[in-house]
Amino acid sequence: MTPWLSIVGLGEDGLDGLTSGARSLIDNAEVLVGGDRHLAMVPPAADEDRPRLVWTTPLSKLVEDIVGRRGQRVCVLATGDPLWYGIGVTLARHIPIAEMRVIPVPSAFSLACARLGWSLSEVATLTLHGRPLSLLNGFVQPGARLIVLSDSRDTPAAVARILDEAGYGHSPIIVLEHMGGPDERIVNATAGTWRETEIRDFNTIAIDCMAGPDAKVQSRVPGLPDDAYRHDGQLTKREVRAATLAALMPTPGARLWDVGAGAGSVAIEWLRAIDHGSAVAIERDPDRATCIADNALALGTPTLEVVTGTVPAALAGLPPPDAVFIGGGLTEPGVVDACWQALGSGGRLVANGVTLESEARLIALSSEYGGTLTRLSIARAEPVGGFTGWRPLMPVVQWAVRKR
């Protein structure tokens, strides 16, 4: 099908920064779509009667309108690169790329790196536009360089507070406003000394993370310290958690079910370890479910979905997983069967047991489905009177299997 939808990225220089081909898509469109700022860049012709559609809340209504105009020449005006945290991502979920033309201009990330001399390939990029500030918690690490799309003029001050409270108060923060236009401005400070209040809404934040002596150091590699979580004792311990994530094998975009989630540690570290993944933590205890949600915010994974209920009933209606971890309820009737049936070909299931009953169940499952059994024995050095001795944790039997 001939492309009927065009998505044209605009910079601060407006139409002057476009190629002749991109300008032609705008001039010949029968319908223009965009925000007020973008539409104002296109002067209305004296005889122009084409519709101009402005973004709506919720956005889904306007997306439906655009899809319904298939066959008309529709041009969407966007900021920078429409497929980098832009409207192009949303539209591509509803319209085949063969029906679209996407014309990007340099993104805020590229422009910021050009101003700072940073290598874009060595920078972590994220957006806080319309998203929780707690996302930042998953990226702040010693030596990390971040470029962040702001939600508003208030975002830099909020980011500075998060960094300072986490022990990264010496981290330089550079706010870049209206890059590429006549109103471009750069504001420099550190997280601990940030006092700037006259910030424009359209801004991008660059952060050079510098850890202080008391900074929270939380790697994205699985195996966060146990005290990183709030819990009531139902927590997959650090060493076992790292082995569990290794057996689950997180891959980009994959979805996890964490069944009997306890404190949610496995699901949270699954999300921290991969890009664009998703996870559901299923927990029958309401207090623990609340604790999971708090841990997810504190550790930078606010997208974690928390379902309160008993398995297998709580699994009804959930999108199918690519991997399942069973940390609780292993001996309950129907739990393993429901999880196994939900897995597609190539899906992975990992289950941990600490009781003799759960160990017997895992041995039986291994005989039925195959897979591997591993016994994990961990001991930690702790004070014993005036000396130090090894205090063993309860041994854990782990079953890991891939569905053929």
XYZ file of C-alpha atoms in Angstrom:
404
model
C 0.000 0.000 0.000
C 1.253 3.483 -0.847
C 2.234 5.351 2.338
C -0.563 7.690 3.369
C 0.786 8.742 6.786
C 3.922 10.836 7.171
C 5.571 11.677 10.487
C 7.939 14.608 10.178
C 10.339 15.551 12.956
C 10.906 19.236 13.622
C 13.689 21.024 15.449
C 13.787 24.469 17.013
C 14.540 25.887 13.566
C 11.123 24.731 12.381
C 10.465 24.380 8.658
C 13.812 25.947 7.766
C 15.621 22.859 9.004
C 13.701 20.424 6.791
C 14.682 18.876 3.484
C 12.596 19.728 0.442
C 11.062 16.250 0.578
C 9.934 16.652 4.194
C 8.576 20.118 3.450
C 6.623 18.695 0.515
C 4.935 16.116 2.770
C 3.702 18.940 4.997
C 2.617 21.200 2.130
C 0.701 18.450 0.333
C -0.960 16.900 3.370
C -4.754 16.885 3.536
C -4.680 16.680 7.340
C -2.098 18.083 9.767
C -1.638 16.654 13.269
C 0.552 17.951 16.088
C 0.864 20.005 19.217
C 0.094 23.709 19.274
C 3.819 24.546 19.157
C 4.401 22.472 16.014
C 1.238 23.519 14.212
C 2.155 27.167 14.793
C 5.295 26.583 12.718
C 3.143 25.924 9.647
C 1.519 29.177 8.539
C -2.021 28.675 7.230
C -2.429 29.561 3.563
C -5.171 32.038 2.677
C -7.218 29.383 0.902
C -6.366 26.539 3.289
C -9.276 24.547 4.666
C -7.526 21.315 5.697
C -8.173 20.051 9.231
C -5.588 20.596 11.964
C -5.805 18.041 14.748
C -4.219 18.764 18.140
C -3.070 16.060 20.569
C -5.841 14.925 22.879
C -6.018 13.338 26.318
C -6.203 10.407 26.232
C -4.035 10.132 23.145
C -5.808 6.938 22.080
C -8.774 8.936 20.771
C -6.617 10.876 18.329
C -4.777 7.704 17.287
C -8.133 6.151 16.399
C -8.988 9.266 14.388
C -5.694 9.056 12.475
C -6.186 5.347 11.725
C -9.699 6.118 10.527
C -8.311 8.530 7.922
C -6.424 5.791 6.066
C -6.430 6.799 2.385
C -6.056 10.518 3.113
C -2.699 12.250 3.119
C -2.080 12.727 6.852
C 1.041 14.438 8.175
C 1.984 14.256 11.865
C 4.393 16.871 13.168
C 6.690 15.637 15.935
C 9.777 16.669 17.891
C 13.195 15.522 16.730
C 13.280 11.788 16.028
C 9.662 10.525 16.122
C 10.773 6.952 16.841
C 12.899 7.830 19.889
C 10.375 8.189 22.729
C 8.151 9.979 20.225
C 4.678 9.700 18.717
C 6.060 7.485 15.949
C 6.436 4.644 18.443
C 2.739 4.805 19.352
C 1.540 5.060 15.767
C 3.777 2.183 14.638
C 1.861 -0.083 17.038
C -1.341 0.590 15.086
C -0.208 1.213 11.513
C 2.179 -0.940 9.421
C 5.456 0.793 8.642
C 4.797 0.144 4.927
C 1.966 2.690 5.191
C 4.151 5.368 6.787
C 7.037 7.669 5.987
C 9.084 8.761 8.990
C 11.409 11.751 8.523
C 13.554 12.424 11.624
C 15.771 15.369 12.471
C 18.474 15.271 15.178
C 17.028 14.175 18.510
C 17.516 15.994 21.810
C 19.930 13.209 22.744
C 22.102 13.828 19.672
C 22.020 17.581 20.152
C 22.912 17.327 23.844
C 25.893 15.062 23.098
C 27.035 17.465 20.399
C 26.959 20.333 22.911
C 28.785 18.385 25.625
C 31.224 16.320 23.577
C 29.798 13.085 24.959
C 29.676 9.880 22.946
C 26.033 9.013 22.429
C 26.903 5.306 22.277
C 28.208 5.550 25.858
C 25.234 7.421 27.295
C 22.040 6.025 28.834
C 18.948 7.774 27.475
C 15.536 7.931 29.108
C 12.453 10.088 29.256
C 10.554 11.403 32.253
C 7.953 13.055 30.038
C 4.642 11.720 31.321
C 6.476 9.028 33.299
C 7.294 8.521 36.999
C 10.416 10.216 38.343
C 11.257 6.926 40.051
C 12.458 5.597 36.676
C 15.657 7.516 37.346
C 16.455 5.239 40.303
C 17.196 2.384 37.928
C 19.920 4.306 36.084
C 21.884 6.211 38.714
C 25.244 4.470 39.200
C 28.832 5.642 39.686
C 30.309 6.774 36.387
C 27.036 6.660 34.465
C 26.212 9.447 32.047
C 22.516 10.049 31.497
C 20.525 12.230 29.138
C 16.949 12.709 30.278
C 13.971 14.246 28.503
C 12.170 16.480 30.995
C 8.482 16.549 31.713
C 8.443 20.271 32.583
C 10.433 23.143 34.034
C 10.140 21.484 37.453
C 11.881 18.248 36.400
C 15.519 19.401 36.835
C 14.968 20.396 40.472
C 13.224 17.081 41.178
C 16.067 15.162 39.527
C 18.614 17.093 41.587
C 16.808 16.143 44.815
C 16.761 12.452 43.867
C 20.493 12.494 43.126
C 21.392 14.407 46.268
C 19.332 12.123 48.525
C 20.984 9.068 46.953
C 24.470 10.377 47.739
C 25.233 11.768 44.286
C 25.146 15.444 45.269
C 28.462 16.222 43.511
C 27.115 15.060 40.156
C 27.133 17.790 37.487
C 23.697 18.555 36.055
C 23.493 20.386 32.740
C 20.081 21.609 31.584
C 19.836 22.376 27.867
C 16.883 24.470 26.742
C 15.484 24.854 23.208
C 18.569 23.390 21.532
C 19.090 24.534 17.965
C 16.904 27.629 18.225
C 17.341 31.306 19.042
C 16.294 30.700 22.677
C 18.938 28.026 23.328
C 20.442 28.213 26.814
C 22.609 25.933 28.968
C 22.458 25.941 32.774
C 25.173 24.203 34.834
C 25.206 23.203 38.499
C 25.601 20.137 40.696
C 22.777 18.123 42.209
C 23.579 19.334 45.699
C 23.818 23.014 44.734
C 20.913 23.205 42.283
C 18.947 26.399 42.940
C 17.875 27.467 39.448
C 14.147 28.249 39.256
C 13.857 30.053 35.912
C 13.849 26.971 33.698
C 11.837 26.732 30.498
C 9.440 23.833 30.002
C 11.165 22.508 26.881
C 14.424 21.239 28.322
C 16.735 18.235 28.383
C 18.893 17.174 31.341
C 22.410 15.743 31.129
C 23.792 14.065 34.268
C 27.344 12.920 34.981
C 26.836 10.595 37.967
C 29.491 11.033 40.667
C 29.040 8.924 43.775
C 29.829 10.367 47.190
C 31.201 8.261 50.062
C 27.694 7.400 51.301
C 26.107 6.906 47.876
C 23.711 4.067 47.183
C 25.495 1.842 44.679
C 22.942 -0.414 43.018
C 24.221 -2.253 39.978
C 21.826 -3.427 37.287
C 23.511 -6.827 37.452
C 21.233 -9.208 39.438
C 22.090 -9.681 43.099
C 21.260 -6.431 44.908
C 21.937 -6.467 48.660
C 19.062 -7.867 50.701
C 18.705 -4.563 52.560
C 17.826 -2.826 49.274
C 14.353 -4.328 49.765
C 11.625 -3.770 52.315
C 10.291 -7.200 53.290
C 8.836 -9.335 56.083
C 11.323 -12.159 55.673
C 9.833 -13.528 52.441
C 12.744 -12.588 50.223
C 14.831 -14.562 47.756
C 18.287 -14.006 49.215
C 20.949 -12.195 47.250
C 23.084 -15.160 46.160
C 20.077 -17.327 45.302
C 18.446 -14.405 43.499
C 21.485 -13.961 41.251
C 21.464 -17.682 40.420
C 17.709 -17.534 39.781
C 17.999 -14.644 37.314
C 20.832 -16.455 35.539
C 18.577 -19.506 35.144
C 15.662 -17.353 33.918
C 17.936 -15.778 31.245
C 16.343 -12.323 30.787
C 16.369 -11.147 27.179
C 15.330 -7.770 25.695
C 11.575 -7.296 25.549
C 10.772 -10.513 27.441
C 7.934 -10.828 29.942
C 8.216 -12.518 33.361
C 5.621 -13.885 35.748
C 6.952 -13.851 39.333
C 4.553 -16.204 41.131
C 4.446 -16.009 44.918
C 6.563 -12.892 44.615
C 7.126 -12.095 48.314
C 9.075 -8.820 48.162
C 9.138 -8.813 44.338
C 12.925 -9.006 44.161
C 13.163 -11.404 41.200
C 10.697 -9.416 39.075
C 12.383 -6.122 39.968
C 15.852 -7.352 39.060
C 14.508 -8.886 35.847
C 13.333 -5.388 34.822
C 16.586 -3.742 35.907
C 18.650 -6.224 33.896
C 17.055 -5.843 30.447
C 15.756 -3.202 28.078
C 12.060 -2.908 27.281
C 11.100 -5.929 29.360
C 7.956 -6.378 31.405
C 7.071 -8.305 34.525
C 4.090 -9.215 36.680
C 4.468 -9.975 40.377
C 1.649 -12.196 41.661
C 1.254 -12.238 45.451
C -1.736 -13.358 47.520
C -0.886 -11.345 50.660
C -2.119 -7.713 50.300
C 0.546 -6.304 52.639
C 3.304 -7.971 50.651
C 1.760 -6.746 47.411
C 1.967 -3.184 48.769
C 5.579 -3.816 49.745
C 6.357 -5.017 46.204
C 4.978 -1.791 44.741
C 7.087 0.302 47.148
C 10.226 -1.676 46.292
C 9.550 -1.250 42.578
C 9.428 2.536 42.920
C 12.528 2.703 45.113
C 14.561 0.578 42.699
C 13.515 2.281 39.471
C 11.009 -0.222 38.054
C 7.630 1.549 38.332
C 6.347 -0.405 35.324
C 6.196 -3.610 37.391
C 2.596 -4.842 37.425
C 1.467 -6.168 40.808
C -1.454 -8.601 40.950
C -2.932 -9.526 44.327
C -4.557 -12.949 44.304
C -4.178 -16.693 44.525
C -2.704 -18.747 41.704
C -3.954 -20.152 39.378
C -7.044 -17.887 39.458
C -4.916 -14.711 39.543
C -3.265 -15.652 36.237
C -6.485 -15.390 34.246
C -6.337 -12.671 31.605
C -2.606 -11.954 31.946
C -0.592 -11.726 28.722
C 1.433 -14.935 28.300
C 4.950 -14.943 29.747
C 8.314 -15.716 28.198
C 9.571 -16.899 31.577
C 8.040 -17.880 34.907
C 9.585 -17.935 38.363
C 7.744 -19.794 41.109
C 9.021 -18.653 44.461
C 5.950 -19.490 46.508
C 2.961 -21.824 46.258
C 4.944 -24.579 44.592
C 3.022 -27.357 46.345
C -0.398 -25.758 45.806
C -2.611 -27.711 43.354
C -2.653 -26.382 39.809
C 0.095 -23.758 40.190
C 2.823 -25.436 38.135
C 0.351 -26.798 35.564
C -1.167 -23.353 34.959
C 2.241 -21.724 34.571
C 3.509 -24.455 32.242
C 0.441 -24.231 30.013
C 0.810 -20.447 29.750
C 4.416 -20.690 28.547
C 4.985 -20.692 24.824
C 7.558 -22.742 22.959
C 11.030 -21.881 24.205
C 9.692 -20.398 27.432
C 11.661 -20.890 30.639
C 10.387 -21.932 34.056
C 12.448 -21.759 37.247
C 11.192 -22.833 40.677
C 12.922 -22.708 44.062
C 12.071 -24.846 47.077
C 13.373 -24.865 50.666
C 11.144 -27.452 52.374
C 11.327 -31.223 52.042
C 7.841 -31.192 50.523
C 8.785 -28.652 47.862
C 12.034 -30.505 47.170
C 10.092 -33.724 46.583
C 7.749 -31.824 44.256
C 10.679 -30.443 42.255
C 12.255 -33.874 41.901
C 8.963 -35.247 40.590
C 8.577 -32.341 38.154
C 12.094 -32.871 36.876
C 11.280 -36.510 36.159
C 8.121 -35.491 34.287
C 9.295 -32.451 32.324
C 13.075 -32.732 32.272
C 15.313 -29.775 33.025
C 18.053 -29.447 35.631
C 18.086 -29.637 39.425
C 20.598 -27.615 41.450
C 21.102 -27.465 45.206
C 22.313 -24.064 46.426
C 24.000 -23.962 49.828
C 25.060 -20.524 51.080
C 26.859 -19.607 54.299
C 27.642 -16.096 55.476
C 30.310 -15.063 57.973
C 28.717 -13.646 61.144
C 29.877 -12.853 64.692
C 29.940 -15.784 67.089
C 30.664 -14.308 70.498
C 34.007 -12.590 70.119
C 34.863 -14.591 66.999
C 33.470 -15.060 63.498
C 31.833 -18.157 62.096
C 29.891 -19.413 59.119
C 26.119 -19.228 59.501
C 24.409 -21.285 56.798
C 21.217 -20.193 55.095
C 18.549 -22.779 54.394
C 19.575 -24.820 51.334
C 17.567 -24.099 48.195
C 16.731 -26.655 45.509
C 16.270 -25.029 42.108
C 14.580 -26.594 39.110
C 15.082 -24.949 35.713
C 13.475 -26.147 32.494
C 12.927 -24.848 28.965
C 9.685 -25.700 27.193
C 10.296 -27.397 23.876
